[in-house]
Tab-separated table of C-alpha atoms in Angstrom:
chain	number	residue	atom	x	y	z
A	1	MET	CA	187.410	165.589	250.569
A	2	SER	CA	189.559	163.228	252.811
A	3	GLN	CA	189.688	165.417	256.033
A	4	LEU	CA	185.791	164.703	255.998
A	5	ARG	CA	183.990	163.721	259.513
A	6	ILE	CA	180.883	161.352	258.226
A	7	THR	CA	178.026	160.197	260.784
A	8	SER	CA	175.825	157.442	259.571
A	9	LEU	CA	172.149	156.945	261.229
A	10	GLY	CA	171.050	153.234	260.782
A	11	GLY	CA	171.491	149.835	261.350
A	12	GLY	CA	172.248	146.140	260.099
A	13	HIS	CA	173.324	145.516	256.277
A	14	GLY	CA	172.112	149.007	255.122
A	15	LEU	CA	174.296	150.797	257.145
A	16	HIS	CA	176.719	148.359	256.786
A	17	GLN	CA	176.971	149.893	252.781
A	18	THR	CA	177.217	153.302	254.228
A	19	LEU	CA	179.902	152.486	256.031
A	20	LEU	CA	182.148	151.306	253.660
A	21	ALA	CA	181.257	154.762	251.346
A	22	ALA	CA	182.444	156.590	254.087
A	23	LYS	CA	185.089	155.053	254.194
A	24	ARG	CA	186.272	156.001	250.842
A	25	MET	CA	184.628	159.435	251.253
A	26	THR	CA	187.494	159.661	254.175
A	27	GLY	CA	189.913	158.015	252.940
A	28	ALA	CA	190.025	156.031	255.884
A	29	GLN	CA	189.800	152.247	254.191
A	30	ASP	CA	193.167	151.506	255.627
A	31	GLY	CA	192.943	154.078	258.232
A	32	ASP	CA	195.815	156.252	260.054
A	33	GLY	CA	196.292	154.264	262.982
A	34	LYS	CA	194.114	156.879	265.169
A	35	SER	CA	192.626	155.644	268.341
A	36	PRO	CA	188.959	155.477	267.848
A	37	GLU	CA	187.884	158.573	269.131
A	38	THR	CA	189.668	160.937	266.784
A	39	SER	CA	188.093	159.325	263.529
A	40	ARG	CA	186.517	160.988	261.136
A	41	VAL	CA	183.696	158.143	260.520
A	42	HIS	CA	181.225	157.440	263.107
A	43	ALA	CA	178.242	154.841	263.162
A	44	VAL	CA	175.246	155.656	265.636
A	45	VAL	CA	173.089	152.538	265.492
A	46	THR	CA	169.984	151.145	266.636
A	47	VAL	CA	169.842	148.861	269.941
A	48	ALA	CA	166.672	147.362	269.302
A	49	ASP	CA	167.169	144.169	268.137
A	50	ASP	CA	165.433	141.209	269.879
A	51	GLY	CA	166.008	138.231	267.920
A	52	GLY	CA	168.764	135.711	267.442
A	53	SER	CA	171.920	136.252	269.139
A	54	SER	CA	171.555	139.670	269.898
A	55	GLY	CA	168.213	138.658	271.305
A	56	ARG	CA	169.168	135.523	273.352
A	57	LEU	CA	172.385	137.778	275.128
A	58	ARG	CA	169.987	140.973	275.475
A	59	ARG	CA	167.653	139.095	277.473
A	60	GLU	CA	170.258	136.717	279.359
A	61	LEU	CA	172.828	139.405	280.492
A	62	ALA	CA	170.969	142.228	280.420
A	63	VAL	CA	173.208	144.017	277.914
A	64	ILE	CA	172.657	146.411	275.002
A	65	PRO	CA	171.823	143.945	272.148
A	66	PRO	CA	175.229	143.914	269.826
A	67	GLY	CA	174.890	142.464	266.779
A	68	ASP	CA	174.297	145.943	264.685
A	69	LEU	CA	177.274	147.114	266.534
A	70	ARG	CA	179.302	144.285	266.010
A	71	MET	CA	177.973	144.568	261.935
A	72	ALA	CA	179.133	148.258	262.228
A	73	MET	CA	182.184	147.571	263.659
A	74	ALA	CA	183.377	145.071	260.574
A	75	ALA	CA	182.324	147.698	257.863
A	76	LEU	CA	185.022	149.792	259.938
A	77	THR	CA	187.977	147.016	259.882
A	78	PRO	CA	190.693	147.833	257.304
A	79	GLU	CA	190.664	147.136	253.427
A	80	ASN	CA	193.896	144.419	253.602
A	81	ASP	CA	194.403	141.247	254.795
A	82	ASP	CA	194.517	141.907	258.290
A	83	GLY	CA	191.197	143.781	258.302
A	84	SER	CA	189.534	140.487	256.457
A	85	LEU	CA	190.666	138.711	259.285
A	86	ARG	CA	188.812	140.468	261.781
A	87	ARG	CA	186.118	141.172	260.033
A	88	GLU	CA	185.546	137.360	259.817
A	89	ALA	CA	186.723	136.715	262.769
A	90	LEU	CA	184.007	139.067	263.954
A	91	GLN	CA	181.206	137.804	262.065
A	92	HIS	CA	181.871	134.174	262.276
A	93	ARG	CA	179.033	132.436	264.103
A	94	PHE	CA	179.039	129.238	265.862
A	95	GLY	CA	177.591	125.766	264.244
A	96	GLY	CA	176.808	122.508	265.869
A	97	ASN	CA	173.365	122.308	268.156
A	98	GLY	CA	174.344	123.341	271.716
A	99	ALA	CA	174.777	126.626	273.984
A	100	MET	CA	176.359	128.380	271.215
A	101	ALA	CA	175.060	127.461	268.347
A	102	GLY	CA	174.303	130.846	266.166
A	103	HIS	CA	176.387	132.960	268.309
A	104	ALA	CA	178.732	135.667	266.594
A	105	VAL	CA	181.739	136.026	268.306
A	106	GLY	CA	181.913	139.719	267.774
A	107	ASN	CA	179.051	139.497	269.768
A	108	LEU	CA	180.401	137.693	272.548
A	109	ILE	CA	183.290	139.499	272.728
A	110	ILE	CA	180.767	143.058	272.487
A	111	ALA	CA	178.861	141.289	275.582
A	112	GLY	CA	181.594	140.318	277.424
A	113	LEU	CA	183.671	143.403	277.517
A	114	THR	CA	180.299	145.347	278.542
A	115	GLU	CA	180.097	142.939	281.338
A	116	MET	CA	183.687	143.562	282.753
A	117	SER	CA	183.713	146.657	282.695
A	118	GLY	CA	179.999	148.328	282.520
A	119	ASP	CA	180.513	150.638	280.102
A	120	ILE	CA	179.023	149.491	276.159
A	121	GLN	CA	181.069	152.343	274.906
A	122	GLN	CA	184.473	151.308	276.659
A	123	ALA	CA	184.041	147.857	275.111
A	124	LEU	CA	183.206	148.943	271.732
A	125	ASP	CA	186.119	151.209	271.468
A	126	THR	CA	188.316	148.182	273.079
A	127	VAL	CA	186.869	146.071	269.774
A	128	ALA	CA	187.918	149.019	267.707
A	129	GLN	CA	191.440	149.069	268.890
A	130	TRP	CA	191.560	145.600	268.472
A	131	CYS	CA	190.214	145.782	265.162
A	132	ASN	CA	192.093	148.378	264.184
A	133	ALA	CA	188.657	149.872	263.212
A	134	LYS	CA	188.763	153.228	260.941
A	135	GLY	CA	185.916	154.626	262.828
A	136	ARG	CA	184.205	154.840	265.682
A	137	VAL	CA	180.871	152.826	266.485
A	138	LEU	CA	178.236	154.329	268.849
A	139	PRO	CA	174.875	153.089	270.230
A	140	VAL	CA	172.293	155.279	269.670
A	141	ALA	CA	171.420	155.143	273.169
A	142	LEU	CA	173.046	153.443	276.379
A	143	GLU	CA	170.214	150.663	277.520
A	144	PRO	CA	167.979	148.404	275.049
A	145	LEU	CA	165.546	150.065	273.152
A	146	ASP	CA	162.293	148.200	272.049
A	147	ILE	CA	160.207	148.887	268.956
A	148	GLU	CA	156.412	148.845	269.553
A	149	ALA	CA	154.404	148.979	266.086
A	150	GLU	CA	150.699	149.806	264.978
A	151	VAL	CA	149.853	147.352	262.418
A	152	ALA	CA	147.044	147.215	260.612
A	153	GLY	CA	145.359	144.022	258.611
A	154	LEU	CA	145.540	141.973	261.666
A	155	ASP	CA	141.682	141.968	262.035
A	156	ASP	CA	138.835	141.545	259.769
A	157	ASP	CA	138.199	145.153	259.702
A	158	PRO	CA	141.431	146.636	258.331
A	159	ARG	CA	140.754	149.596	259.845
A	160	VAL	CA	141.906	148.305	263.654
A	161	LEU	CA	145.015	149.152	264.223
A	162	ARG	CA	147.040	146.434	266.534
A	163	SER	CA	149.821	146.661	268.586
A	164	VAL	CA	153.244	144.315	267.794
A	165	ARG	CA	156.001	144.746	270.383
A	166	GLY	CA	159.652	143.931	269.667
A	167	GLN	CA	161.849	144.444	265.975
A	168	VAL	CA	161.592	140.749	265.143
A	169	ALA	CA	157.820	141.305	265.500
A	170	VAL	CA	157.686	144.527	263.418
A	171	ALA	CA	160.048	142.624	261.268
A	172	THR	CA	157.909	139.806	260.362
A	173	THR	CA	154.288	140.671	261.119
A	174	PRO	CA	152.127	139.946	257.928
A	175	GLY	CA	150.203	143.264	258.250
A	176	SER	CA	150.819	146.840	257.451
A	177	VAL	CA	153.148	148.968	260.135
A	178	ARG	CA	152.183	152.178	259.733
A	179	ARG	CA	153.735	153.717	262.737
A	180	VAL	CA	156.210	152.664	265.494
A	181	ARG	CA	157.370	154.480	268.890
A	182	LEU	CA	159.982	152.687	271.316
A	183	HIS	CA	159.969	152.336	275.134
A	184	PRO	CA	160.809	153.481	277.160
A	185	ALA	CA	159.422	156.695	274.883
A	186	LYS	CA	162.009	159.476	274.324
A	187	PRO	CA	164.692	158.273	275.791
A	188	ALA	CA	167.923	159.502	276.776
A	189	ALA	CA	170.703	159.743	274.314
A	190	ASN	CA	174.399	158.912	274.208
A	191	PRO	CA	176.199	161.326	274.824
A	192	ALA	CA	179.012	161.154	272.087
A	193	ALA	CA	176.218	159.903	269.272
A	194	VAL	CA	175.508	163.515	270.228
A	195	GLU	CA	178.404	164.703	270.039
A	196	ALA	CA	179.210	162.771	266.381
A	197	ILE	CA	176.284	164.560	265.208
A	198	LEU	CA	177.347	167.912	265.995
A	199	ASN	CA	180.999	167.852	264.986
A	200	ALA	CA	180.047	166.204	261.228
A	201	ASP	CA	180.707	167.358	258.134
A	202	ILE	CA	178.334	164.999	256.338
A	203	VAL	CA	175.515	163.522	258.366
A	204	THR	CA	173.682	160.191	256.526
A	205	ILE	CA	170.761	158.074	257.793
A	206	GLY	CA	169.716	155.284	256.096
A	207	PRO	CA	169.486	153.055	254.126
A	208	GLY	CA	167.910	149.855	256.078
A	209	SER	CA	165.083	147.933	257.529
A	210	TRP	CA	162.761	151.499	257.731
A	211	PHE	CA	160.989	150.792	260.911
A	212	SER	CA	163.471	148.930	262.671
A	213	SER	CA	166.585	150.441	261.934
A	214	VAL	CA	166.124	154.017	260.098
A	215	LEU	CA	162.657	155.531	261.993
A	216	PRO	CA	164.006	154.913	265.991
A	217	HIS	CA	166.966	157.211	266.025
A	218	LEU	CA	164.165	159.688	264.644
A	219	LEU	CA	161.999	159.072	267.980
A	220	ILE	CA	164.930	160.217	270.484
A	221	PRO	CA	164.338	163.654	270.927
A	222	ASP	CA	168.564	164.268	271.701
A	223	ILE	CA	168.991	162.804	267.876
A	224	VAL	CA	166.633	165.363	266.525
A	225	ALA	CA	167.457	168.075	268.087
A	226	ALA	CA	171.373	167.674	266.980
A	227	LEU	CA	170.381	167.066	263.817
A	228	ASN	CA	169.111	170.258	263.732
A	229	GLU	CA	171.899	172.051	265.403
A	230	THR	CA	174.140	170.738	263.024
A	231	LYS	CA	175.881	172.820	260.646
A	232	ALA	CA	176.520	169.592	258.013
A	233	PRO	CA	174.504	168.479	255.390
A	234	VAL	CA	171.718	165.569	256.295
A	235	VAL	CA	171.501	163.152	253.736
A	236	VAL	CA	168.676	160.355	253.690
A	237	ILE	CA	169.787	157.405	251.832
A	238	LEU	CA	166.864	155.841	250.719
A	239	ASN	CA	165.756	152.056	249.922
A	240	LEU	CA	166.497	150.571	247.188
A	241	SER	CA	163.512	148.629	247.380
A	242	PRO	CA	159.953	147.398	249.823
A	243	GLU	CA	161.030	144.793	252.175
A	244	ALA	CA	159.156	141.965	252.733
A	245	GLY	CA	157.268	142.310	256.176
A	246	GLU	CA	158.316	146.265	257.336
A	247	THR	CA	157.641	147.924	253.879
A	248	PRO	CA	155.743	145.534	251.194
A	249	GLY	CA	154.271	147.348	249.023
A	250	PHE	CA	156.252	150.939	249.672
A	251	THR	CA	156.860	152.958	246.960
A	252	THR	CA	159.470	155.812	247.295
A	253	GLU	CA	157.044	158.336	248.121
A	254	ARG	CA	155.411	155.953	250.951
A	255	HIS	CA	158.885	155.995	252.525
A	256	ILE	CA	159.481	159.575	252.450
A	257	HIS	CA	155.661	160.192	253.753
A	258	VAL	CA	156.378	157.809	256.785
A	259	PHE	CA	159.698	159.250	257.020
A	260	ASN	CA	158.567	163.167	257.928
A	261	GLN	CA	155.515	161.269	259.637
A	262	HIS	CA	157.954	160.234	262.523
A	263	ALA	CA	159.735	163.389	262.165
A	264	PRO	CA	157.774	166.240	261.415
A	265	GLY	CA	160.183	168.866	262.772
A	266	LEU	CA	163.280	167.488	261.467
A	267	ASN	CA	165.269	169.740	259.311
A	268	VAL	CA	166.753	167.200	255.953
A	269	ASP	CA	168.587	168.601	253.264
A	270	MET	CA	168.184	165.809	250.524
A	271	PHE	CA	166.777	162.735	249.901
A	272	LEU	CA	168.919	160.297	247.884
A	273	VAL	CA	167.132	157.279	245.175
A	274	ASP	CA	168.383	155.262	243.035
A	275	ASP	CA	167.828	156.288	239.534
A	276	GLY	CA	167.729	151.995	237.989
A	277	THR	CA	164.374	152.567	238.484
A	278	ASP	CA	162.384	153.393	235.771
A	279	TYR	CA	160.289	156.666	237.305
A	280	THR	CA	158.300	158.232	234.622
A	281	GLU	CA	159.232	162.354	234.578
A	282	GLY	CA	155.963	162.687	236.006
A	283	GLU	CA	156.765	161.058	239.056
A	284	ARG	CA	160.212	161.926	239.127
A	285	THR	CA	158.303	165.788	239.526
A	286	TYR	CA	156.002	164.301	241.910
A	287	LEU	CA	158.923	163.035	244.162
A	288	THR	CA	160.559	165.850	243.899
A	289	ARG	CA	157.664	167.781	245.285
A	290	THR	CA	157.479	165.373	248.281
A	291	ALA	CA	160.823	166.060	249.511
A	292	GLU	CA	160.091	169.608	248.662
A	293	GLN	CA	157.770	169.768	251.010
A	294	ALA	CA	160.086	168.282	253.648
A	295	GLY	CA	162.721	171.339	253.107
A	296	ALA	CA	164.825	169.115	251.124
A	297	ARG	CA	165.838	168.431	247.272
A	298	MET	CA	165.389	165.047	245.554
A	299	VAL	CA	168.413	163.406	244.226
A	300	PHE	CA	168.427	160.596	241.766
A	301	ALA	CA	171.972	158.920	241.161
A	302	ASP	CA	172.704	155.319	239.993
A	303	LEU	CA	173.264	153.239	243.044
A	304	ARG	CA	172.791	149.844	243.066
A	305	GLU	CA	176.013	147.359	243.803
A	306	ILE	CA	176.295	144.906	240.263
A	307	ASP	CA	176.892	141.270	240.211
A	308	GLY	CA	180.028	139.514	238.345
A	309	ASN	CA	177.273	138.724	235.524
A	310	GLY	CA	175.986	141.979	235.369
A	311	GLU	CA	172.885	141.492	237.086
A	312	PRO	CA	171.848	144.578	239.534
A	313	MET	CA	171.786	143.486	243.867
A	314	ASN	CA	169.752	144.585	245.489
A	315	ARG	CA	172.529	146.587	248.104
A	316	HIS	CA	173.990	150.035	247.612
A	317	ASP	CA	177.561	149.925	246.129
A	318	PRO	CA	179.897	151.689	248.405
A	319	GLU	CA	182.068	153.324	245.578
A	320	LYS	CA	178.971	154.481	243.701
A	321	LEU	CA	176.684	155.690	247.045
A	322	ALA	CA	180.228	157.921	247.898
A	323	ALA	CA	180.395	159.507	244.733
A	324	ALA	CA	176.781	160.049	244.579
A	325	ILE	CA	176.526	161.852	247.490
A	326	THR	CA	180.080	163.687	247.185
A	327	ASP	CA	178.594	165.181	243.525
A	328	ALA	CA	174.982	166.497	245.167
A	329	LEU	CA	176.857	168.351	247.684
A	330	GLU	CA	179.295	169.869	245.240
A	331	GLY	CA	176.629	170.568	243.571
A	332	ASN	CA	175.282	173.008	246.258
């Protein structure tokens, strides 16, 4: 399967793990020296972050927030000593208490190259060449986006919905997020992201922060159209557990319902869920039916990473994830 072309949609730590799996599936751990444009792994990354180093650069320089883009780039560095050095450099954050405190080196490089060229995609491709990245990082849109959420539980009356705007606010609200929208509404997609979806052999969505890293992709009409047009199977990788702030108390079923609510016309082939949860046979049957209502099938597999002490971690294991996707698709 080394000639596969894989396009992965998401952001943050969830996308990072998926890209590690994609490198294994395509044989791109050490790479072949090709340019980013000819890569077989493409990361289509959210651009709505407004916190931390990314938020500061976004406000001060009016650039696309680089943090999620940087993390995807770090995941695509080679699995060797040189790659480790480049990855650590990208991820390194300045200490101290001055103006540089908290900024990631990779964020500054991406922002600086973007300001120089006026082209975020050119900046990312340049960083990819410097890092010998084994894939191409594509912002989902070529302008910064804002997330606005409808949140219940912020009022004495639980039926009242309040609007909360901004990725950080959505991720940390004490209320229950019901739905998200983008500003600007229906933004244009990055043409390179659309092309990567159309030309893929496999497309993955998730895992990650459901409302701020995963669902925003589904609110961009060009992305949904490309997902429906591509001949590649579309695989949704569900989170291992609810996330504090965004999805507290969410069941696997609730994740799927919210996903379908935000993209009712999207064709999905498979929902992939970790088999480590003690689902009863009845729950498995019900989840399978929920997936079928979306035109997809539910696949249960061992996906969780195990630490050195044999304890399960709240993180997808790239080897297991690669094997589960491969096995599920070959079983078609």
